[in-house]
Amino acid sequence: MNITHFVIIPSITQRISTRFRLTLLISILALLPMASFAQEAEQDTVAAAPAWPEDSLGRRTPRGTVTGFFSAVADQDYTKAAFYLNLISPIDTIQDGAATAKALQRLLDQNSRFLPRSWISNEPDGRLDDDLPPNLERVGSATLDSLRIDLILEKTEGAEGGPIWLFSAETVRKIPVAAIGTEATVIEKTLPNFLEDNNLGGVPVGHWIGMLVIAIISYLAAWGLTAALAWLIHYIWRKTREEPTYGVIRAFSLPIRLYLTAVILVMLSQRFGISIVLRQRLSEFTIIVALVAVLLLLWRLVDAIANFSRRRLTHRNNMAGISIVLFLRRAAKVALLVIGTIAILDTLGFDVTTGLAALGIGGIALALGAQKTVENFVGSVTLITDQPVRVGDFCTVGNTSGTVEQIGMRSTRIRTSERTIVTIPNGDFSSQKIENFAFRDRFLFAPALRLRYDTSPEQIQAVLSALRQILASHDKVDKGSARVRLTEIGTDSLKVEIFTYILTSDFNEQLEIKESLLLRMMEAVNTQGKGFALPAQQLLVTENGNGKADHRKDVSDTSPEV
């Protein structure tokens, strides 16, 4: 299949990219001082105002020339249509021009591919990015006896000044006036005379009926092709026999079917010789169908990717990831709706430049007014990508400690030990110091024991030895880090520090091990030494010079006697 047959496809990607660049440019301009921008825009408008009068035939732009020519042809006013041609010689008569215009219509009816009206430039200078000289504009092509004829418009200067766009002299020269019209098209051979002789909107009634029949045939052909392709994939790739792969193929079948319908409709209408006037009128509808098919395909592709990602994240129990996937799916669908609406309005001929400008400025205003929302969204993305915490983790964020219950797009909810819910905006959450206890691989065990002062050095040695033995004999104690040392002779006790790690990540298990170790250490201190130092208060009674008792408390004595 020749790529030139796809008249509904050309430069869709380029046009979308152009719209994107235009939106970006408008957004950047919106950041400039508004007064200065308005003043410069006013000056540009004044400078760009045309100094020439309007052309009565609307030939100031390429689109106006094409529209005027087809309107004249539809009215069978070939004398008027001749004024849209750049005749080869000044001595050509009006009758010659009318004959040439009629021959051009027949050439376009028989086998031609013409750009839709909305894709033809509506600017006096035409398109400047089509790799053609500035005074030329390509609007389509036709085929005659295997010879391709490019349909070119050229810019000339009118009698009162200003540009006048006409079908170029080179294009007119290639139209064999004598040979055109001798061979009937397929639709003309098929239709009875009364359907050819009666017109509706400047087009024979039979051509309207033929276009409807071709549309039905195109849909049936597209349905058969997609069904055959789905069956072939189902037969070759056995994995598609299971959900959800088979569901994905079924989801994509409708947009592909619509797109193929539009392509086949354009091809058959060209081959059967449907009137160029009718094809040009319906070309925008065909493009809209193709655009809807592409947007529907992207829409369902977004759903398929989102569902696949959600299943994977559900299997991994990553609820936060599911939230970000759902949000991105909604954002992608909104973007598709906006892009689709702009593309359809542009295809229908509406000027979307103002709308794009408003969209760019409105987007900036929305971003400035929703800074906190954007900050929270960025924070949620940070939480998802870096994963400092996950749902179910026990953590401390700032002054809040608890279990993470939900990581949303705006905030994170934490269940505290008091069974209350604390909601922290993700922007604040991601910027604070986060301590996650769920990633702890072992627990620190570092009690400090205080022995009585009357414990002898021999008894201290026995206590230290017993404590070391307790740590060495337990299978859940890290032997490499275990140490027991007498570290301080304090004012009220002898301090013994113990340092090691309990080899478990389960909180309840470490509590059980810690309890067992402390009980055994208490027993070792009481049996091998004098016991633990107990803080006590001592009341000292002294007599002052007046013979009265002076009471004073001293809390530094740890002796059990008072």
XYZ file of C-alpha atoms in Angstrom, residues 77-559:
483
model
C -19.632 28.389 -12.940
C -16.434 27.501 -14.778
C -15.984 31.061 -15.993
C -15.611 32.171 -12.384
C -13.463 29.129 -11.609
C -11.065 30.245 -14.350
C -10.138 33.312 -12.296
C -8.473 30.929 -9.773
C -6.057 29.657 -12.456
C -2.834 31.272 -13.537
C -3.402 30.877 -17.261
C -0.344 30.127 -19.348
C -0.578 33.050 -21.746
C -2.191 36.486 -21.463
C -3.915 35.866 -24.831
C -5.933 32.958 -23.393
C -9.624 33.713 -23.568
C -12.200 33.303 -20.877
C -13.527 30.309 -22.759
C -10.086 28.701 -22.625
C -9.902 29.331 -18.920
C -13.359 27.867 -18.336
C -12.421 24.765 -20.316
C -9.215 24.423 -18.313
C -11.130 24.783 -15.022
C -13.588 22.091 -16.090
C -10.711 19.836 -17.144
C -9.046 20.383 -13.762
C -12.276 19.365 -12.024
C -12.449 16.176 -14.102
C -8.819 15.432 -13.328
C -9.486 15.860 -9.616
C -12.597 13.690 -9.813
C -10.855 10.796 -11.537
C -7.814 10.142 -9.365
C -6.479 12.769 -7.014
C -5.462 13.309 -3.418
C -6.272 16.743 -2.066
C -5.412 18.217 1.316
C -8.387 18.872 3.598
C -9.476 22.494 3.687
C -8.384 23.049 7.301
C -4.870 21.808 6.512
C -4.352 24.431 3.807
C -2.754 27.626 5.054
C -5.046 30.559 5.692
C -2.199 33.081 5.859
C -1.343 35.533 3.053
C 2.234 34.227 2.990
C 1.209 30.555 2.994
C 3.186 27.885 4.771
C 6.869 28.642 5.103
C 7.946 25.252 6.521
C 7.008 22.956 3.590
C 10.424 22.893 1.844
C 9.006 24.871 -1.090
C 9.823 28.387 -2.271
C 7.913 31.053 -0.326
C 5.640 31.765 -3.294
C 4.545 28.139 -3.800
C 2.100 25.956 -1.874
C 1.401 22.261 -2.540
C -2.256 21.353 -1.959
C -2.438 17.848 -3.437
C -1.596 15.638 -6.393
C -3.357 13.888 -9.262
C -2.505 10.952 -11.503
C -3.118 10.798 -15.250
C -1.887 7.823 -17.267
C 0.618 6.911 -14.518
C 1.912 10.490 -14.607
C 1.783 12.317 -11.306
C 0.817 15.962 -11.404
C 1.527 18.062 -8.315
C -1.218 20.578 -7.600
C 0.665 23.743 -6.770
C -0.585 27.197 -5.878
C 1.627 30.157 -6.579
C 1.531 33.641 -5.115
C 1.195 36.512 -7.558
C 0.629 40.222 -7.053
C -2.825 41.656 -7.629
C -3.646 44.741 -9.626
C -4.282 46.697 -6.402
C -1.292 45.197 -4.625
C -1.153 42.373 -2.144
C -0.841 38.608 -2.744
C -3.177 36.714 -5.055
C -2.911 32.900 -4.896
C -3.675 30.964 -8.084
C -3.218 27.437 -9.357
C 0.271 27.730 -10.767
C 1.011 28.076 -14.466
C 3.071 24.884 -14.303
C 0.074 22.945 -12.934
C -2.272 24.457 -15.521
C 0.176 23.617 -18.316
C 0.151 19.927 -17.320
C -3.639 19.640 -17.601
C -4.413 17.943 -20.942
C -7.681 19.725 -21.676
C -8.455 17.677 -24.769
C -7.887 14.295 -23.098
C -9.827 14.960 -19.913
C -13.423 13.782 -19.855
C -13.191 11.127 -22.535
C -13.113 8.299 -19.976
C -15.878 7.840 -17.430
C -15.112 7.048 -13.794
C -16.301 3.924 -12.016
C -19.121 5.776 -10.274
C -20.264 7.297 -13.581
C -20.298 3.878 -15.262
C -22.357 2.423 -12.430
C -24.992 5.078 -11.775
C -28.074 5.584 -13.933
C -28.397 8.853 -15.784
C -31.085 10.390 -13.554
C -28.773 10.077 -10.503
C -26.021 11.815 -12.450
C -28.194 14.567 -13.827
C -29.812 15.611 -10.525
C -27.541 17.561 -8.179
C -27.611 18.079 -4.442
C -25.320 20.794 -3.126
C -23.466 20.972 -6.430
C -22.807 17.198 -6.410
C -24.767 14.528 -8.302
C -27.180 12.650 -6.040
C -25.625 9.355 -7.101
C -22.289 10.421 -5.651
C -23.889 10.983 -2.245
C -25.398 7.500 -2.407
C -22.101 6.079 -3.646
C -20.199 7.684 -0.775
C -22.632 6.137 1.724
C -22.249 2.689 0.128
C -18.450 3.071 0.108
C -18.525 4.017 3.808
C -20.475 0.837 4.636
C -18.124 -1.278 2.534
C -15.116 0.368 4.184
C -16.403 -0.422 7.663
C -17.160 -4.038 6.758
C -13.717 -4.426 5.182
C -12.045 -2.893 8.242
C -14.062 -5.157 10.520
C -13.009 -8.214 8.523
C -9.335 -7.195 8.568
C -9.270 -6.562 12.319
C -11.155 -9.796 13.044
C -8.746 -11.778 10.856
C -5.744 -10.108 12.487
C -7.087 -10.802 15.980
C -7.737 -14.452 15.066
C -4.239 -14.797 13.610
C -2.623 -13.321 16.719
C -4.837 -15.522 18.887
C -3.814 -18.598 16.894
C -0.058 -17.896 16.787
C 0.457 -16.405 20.246
C -1.117 -18.758 22.757
C -0.661 -16.362 25.601
C -3.405 -14.205 24.138
C -5.915 -16.939 24.916
C -5.750 -15.950 28.541
C -6.891 -12.781 30.186
C -5.811 -10.034 30.414
C -3.840 -10.241 27.132
C -6.903 -11.191 25.109
C -8.820 -8.314 26.673
C -6.105 -5.892 25.552
C -6.370 -7.126 21.952
C -10.149 -6.735 22.016
C -9.790 -3.237 23.465
C -7.520 -2.162 20.611
C -9.681 -3.669 17.857
C -12.293 -0.873 17.788
C -9.918 2.114 17.307
C -7.916 0.182 14.717
C -11.161 -0.684 12.931
C -12.257 2.968 12.864
C -8.875 4.090 11.581
C -8.856 1.472 8.819
C -12.398 2.499 7.895
C -11.274 6.084 7.346
C -8.254 4.987 5.299
C -10.238 2.585 3.107
C -12.995 5.178 2.634
C -10.506 7.732 1.314
C -8.826 5.212 -0.976
C -12.066 3.824 -2.460
C -13.637 7.253 -2.951
C -10.560 8.266 -4.943
C -10.514 5.076 -7.003
C -14.248 5.134 -7.775
C -14.131 8.755 -8.914
C -16.381 10.357 -6.319
C -16.707 14.075 -7.004
C -13.810 16.085 -5.596
C -16.345 18.605 -4.279
C -18.014 15.939 -2.134
C -14.711 14.426 -1.070
C -13.410 17.832 -0.067
C -16.518 18.527 1.995
C -16.305 15.197 3.809
C -12.520 15.232 4.195
C -12.732 17.006 7.540
C -15.210 14.412 8.807
C -12.833 11.648 7.705
C -9.953 13.290 9.547
C -12.072 13.627 12.688
C -12.888 9.902 12.540
C -9.179 9.110 12.210
C -8.337 11.461 15.085
C -11.007 9.906 17.283
C -9.633 6.464 16.428
C -6.080 7.508 17.387
C -7.262 9.161 20.612
C -9.390 6.127 21.476
C -6.395 3.877 20.857
C -4.224 6.012 23.158
C -7.047 6.119 25.729
C -7.286 2.339 25.842
C -3.515 2.001 25.812
C -3.384 4.200 28.930
C -6.001 1.957 30.559
C -4.077 -1.184 29.612
C -0.782 0.123 30.993
C -2.482 1.384 34.162
C -4.258 -1.934 34.766
C -1.058 -3.894 34.183
C 0.884 -1.660 36.577
C -1.874 -1.841 39.180
C -1.863 -5.635 39.102
C 1.901 -5.716 39.560
C 1.769 -3.221 42.426
C -1.112 -5.083 44.071
C 0.921 -8.273 43.930
C 3.753 -6.410 45.677
C 1.290 -4.827 48.142
C 2.451 -1.363 47.083
C -0.681 0.675 47.726
C 1.160 3.973 47.321
C 2.253 2.978 43.842
C -1.355 2.199 42.947
C -2.352 5.715 43.982
C 0.255 7.324 41.721
C -0.739 5.048 38.807
C -4.408 6.013 39.143
C -3.511 9.697 39.286
C -1.273 9.490 36.223
C -4.008 7.642 34.344
C -6.488 10.412 35.069
C -3.936 13.071 34.098
C -3.147 11.292 30.821
C -6.835 11.020 29.953
C -7.420 14.701 30.660
C -4.459 15.550 28.425
C -5.873 13.346 25.649
C -9.246 15.084 25.915
C -7.643 18.523 25.715
C -5.390 17.599 22.786
C -8.242 15.845 20.982
C -10.592 18.800 21.400
C -7.984 21.238 20.090
C -7.167 18.978 17.122
C -10.837 18.507 16.201
C -11.604 22.220 16.471
C -8.549 22.977 14.340
C -9.705 20.417 11.758
C -13.130 22.065 11.616
C -11.439 25.367 10.800
C -11.735 27.151 14.131
C -8.896 29.433 15.159
C -7.430 27.690 18.195
C -4.524 30.113 18.635
C -6.501 32.227 21.084
C -7.571 29.125 22.958
C -3.983 27.917 23.138
C -2.896 31.302 24.445
C -5.606 31.220 27.096
C -4.650 27.646 27.922
C -0.987 28.587 28.338
C -1.707 31.646 30.483
C -4.370 29.767 32.422
C -1.945 26.920 33.040
C 0.609 29.334 34.479
C -2.032 30.995 36.651
C -3.248 27.606 37.814
C 0.285 26.495 38.631
C 0.921 29.692 40.619
C -2.375 29.372 42.465
C -1.906 25.695 43.227
C 1.694 25.742 44.438
C 0.856 23.698 47.528
C -1.007 21.140 45.455
C 1.925 20.839 43.073
C 4.314 20.650 46.028
C 2.267 17.853 47.571
C 2.155 16.007 44.258
C 5.928 16.273 43.869
C 6.259 15.088 47.460
C 4.077 12.073 46.726
C 6.196 11.254 43.677
C 9.280 11.474 45.904
C 7.709 9.117 48.426
C 6.851 6.651 45.675
C 10.237 6.727 43.962
C 12.529 6.881 46.997
C 10.208 4.830 49.248
C 11.492 6.056 52.617
C 8.299 4.550 54.050
C 5.694 2.113 52.832
C 2.179 1.301 53.900
C 2.378 -0.703 57.146
C 5.759 0.682 58.254
C 6.203 2.052 61.761
C 8.063 5.342 61.554
C 8.691 8.699 63.168
C 8.127 11.836 61.099
C 8.978 14.996 62.968
C 7.196 14.652 66.311
C 4.738 12.046 65.061
C 5.251 8.307 65.516
C 2.951 5.627 64.201
C 2.113 3.177 61.450
C 1.673 4.382 57.875
C -1.854 3.529 56.745
C -2.122 5.325 53.397
C 0.104 7.293 51.038
C -2.173 9.396 48.853
C -1.544 11.938 46.141
C -1.942 14.871 48.541
C -1.178 13.537 52.023
C -0.035 10.567 54.077
C -2.022 9.166 56.984
C -0.310 7.763 60.095
C -2.003 5.772 62.862
C -0.427 6.719 66.189
C -0.083 4.566 69.312
C -3.086 6.437 70.722
C -5.069 5.027 67.759
C -5.569 8.487 66.300
C -4.979 9.439 62.655
C -2.449 12.132 61.823
C -2.612 13.475 58.245
C 0.615 15.027 56.956
C 0.780 16.807 53.546
C 3.237 15.000 51.313
C 5.178 18.199 50.683
C 5.897 18.511 54.417
C 6.261 14.748 54.839
C 9.026 14.419 52.231
C 10.946 17.443 53.584
C 11.103 16.240 57.204
C 13.478 13.812 58.878
C 11.956 10.355 58.602
C 12.969 7.469 60.853
C 11.651 4.156 59.576
C 11.765 1.314 62.095
C 10.529 -1.264 59.585
C 13.947 -1.519 57.922
C 15.717 -2.320 61.193
C 17.536 -5.646 60.914
C 18.497 -5.941 64.636
C 17.810 -4.275 67.966
C 20.276 -2.517 70.206
C 20.633 -3.943 73.715
C 22.590 -1.526 75.929
C 21.449 -1.503 79.584
C 23.531 0.262 82.245
C 23.776 -1.572 85.606
C 24.624 0.320 88.819
C 26.283 -1.758 91.555
C 26.593 -0.935 95.239
C 29.712 0.756 96.538
C 30.432 -1.999 98.991
C 30.897 -4.524 96.166
C 34.471 -5.786 96.318
C 36.740 -5.928 93.248
C 36.612 -9.747 93.333
C 32.827 -9.646 93.316
C 32.836 -7.136 90.460
C 35.064 -9.474 88.452
C 32.652 -12.338 89.137
C 29.663 -10.220 88.067
C 31.376 -9.134 84.855
C 32.307 -12.715 84.026
C 28.745 -13.920 84.652
C 27.295 -11.182 82.469
C 29.674 -12.005 79.608
C 28.722 -15.649 79.900
C 25.044 -14.790 79.653
C 25.606 -12.908 76.391
C 27.866 -15.588 74.955
C 25.409 -18.373 75.673
C 22.412 -16.810 73.947
C 21.977 -17.687 70.257
C 20.158 -14.446 69.449
C 22.950 -12.189 70.707
C 25.530 -10.786 68.270
C 28.801 -12.158 69.629
C 30.966 -9.818 67.564
C 29.571 -6.653 69.124
C 28.969 -7.949 72.688
C 30.949 -6.270 75.459
C 30.577 -5.817 79.239
C 32.730 -3.213 81.022
C 32.995 -1.369 84.321
C 33.003 2.188 82.959
C 32.478 4.571 85.853
C 32.889 5.031 89.600
C 30.102 7.466 90.149
C 29.004 9.494 93.138
C 26.305 7.018 94.039
C 27.194 3.695 92.333
C 29.580 1.620 90.273
C 28.418 1.758 86.637
C 28.628 -1.343 84.398
C 27.732 -0.832 80.708
C 26.537 -3.637 78.436
C 26.512 -3.272 74.653
C 25.341 -5.763 72.010
C 22.725 -6.389 69.330
C 19.772 -8.779 69.446
C 19.615 -10.636 66.132
C 15.964 -10.290 65.195
C 13.793 -7.844 63.287
C 10.587 -8.727 65.094
C 9.703 -6.235 67.795
C 7.825 -8.668 70.039
C 10.582 -11.263 69.786
C 13.230 -8.757 70.813
C 11.125 -7.798 73.844
C 11.004 -11.442 74.877
C 14.768 -11.873 74.450
C 15.466 -8.617 76.264
C 13.282 -9.688 79.165
C 15.082 -13.030 79.429
C 18.530 -11.406 79.400
C 17.613 -8.813 82.028
C 16.210 -11.443 84.385
C 19.377 -13.545 84.114
C 21.541 -10.458 84.628
C 19.595 -9.486 87.749
C 20.169 -12.953 89.114
C 23.912 -12.765 88.345
C 24.282 -9.396 90.070
C 22.422 -10.562 93.169
C 24.279 -13.892 93.475
C 27.804 -12.861 92.450
C 27.827 -9.383 94.003
C 26.116 -7.228 96.595
C 23.114 -6.322 94.439
C 22.065 -3.131 92.729
C 22.613 0.319 94.172
C 19.356 1.789 95.391
C 18.923 5.549 95.694
C 18.061 6.569 99.298
C 17.605 9.720 101.301
C 19.508 10.246 104.564
C 18.255 12.597 107.208
C 21.062 14.298 109.140
C 20.195 15.956 112.436
C 22.693 18.488 113.750
C 22.530 21.049 116.526
C 23.196 24.698 115.745
C 24.684 27.220 118.123
C 21.302 28.101 119.641
C 20.644 24.535 120.764
C 18.017 23.930 118.073
C 17.941 21.019 115.664
C 18.874 21.717 112.064
C 17.404 19.198 109.570
C 19.092 18.561 106.213
C 18.440 15.932 103.550
C 21.232 14.288 101.622
C 20.149 12.229 98.590
C 23.599 11.145 97.480
C 23.829 8.178 99.809
C 22.749 4.893 98.257
C 23.172 2.826 101.401
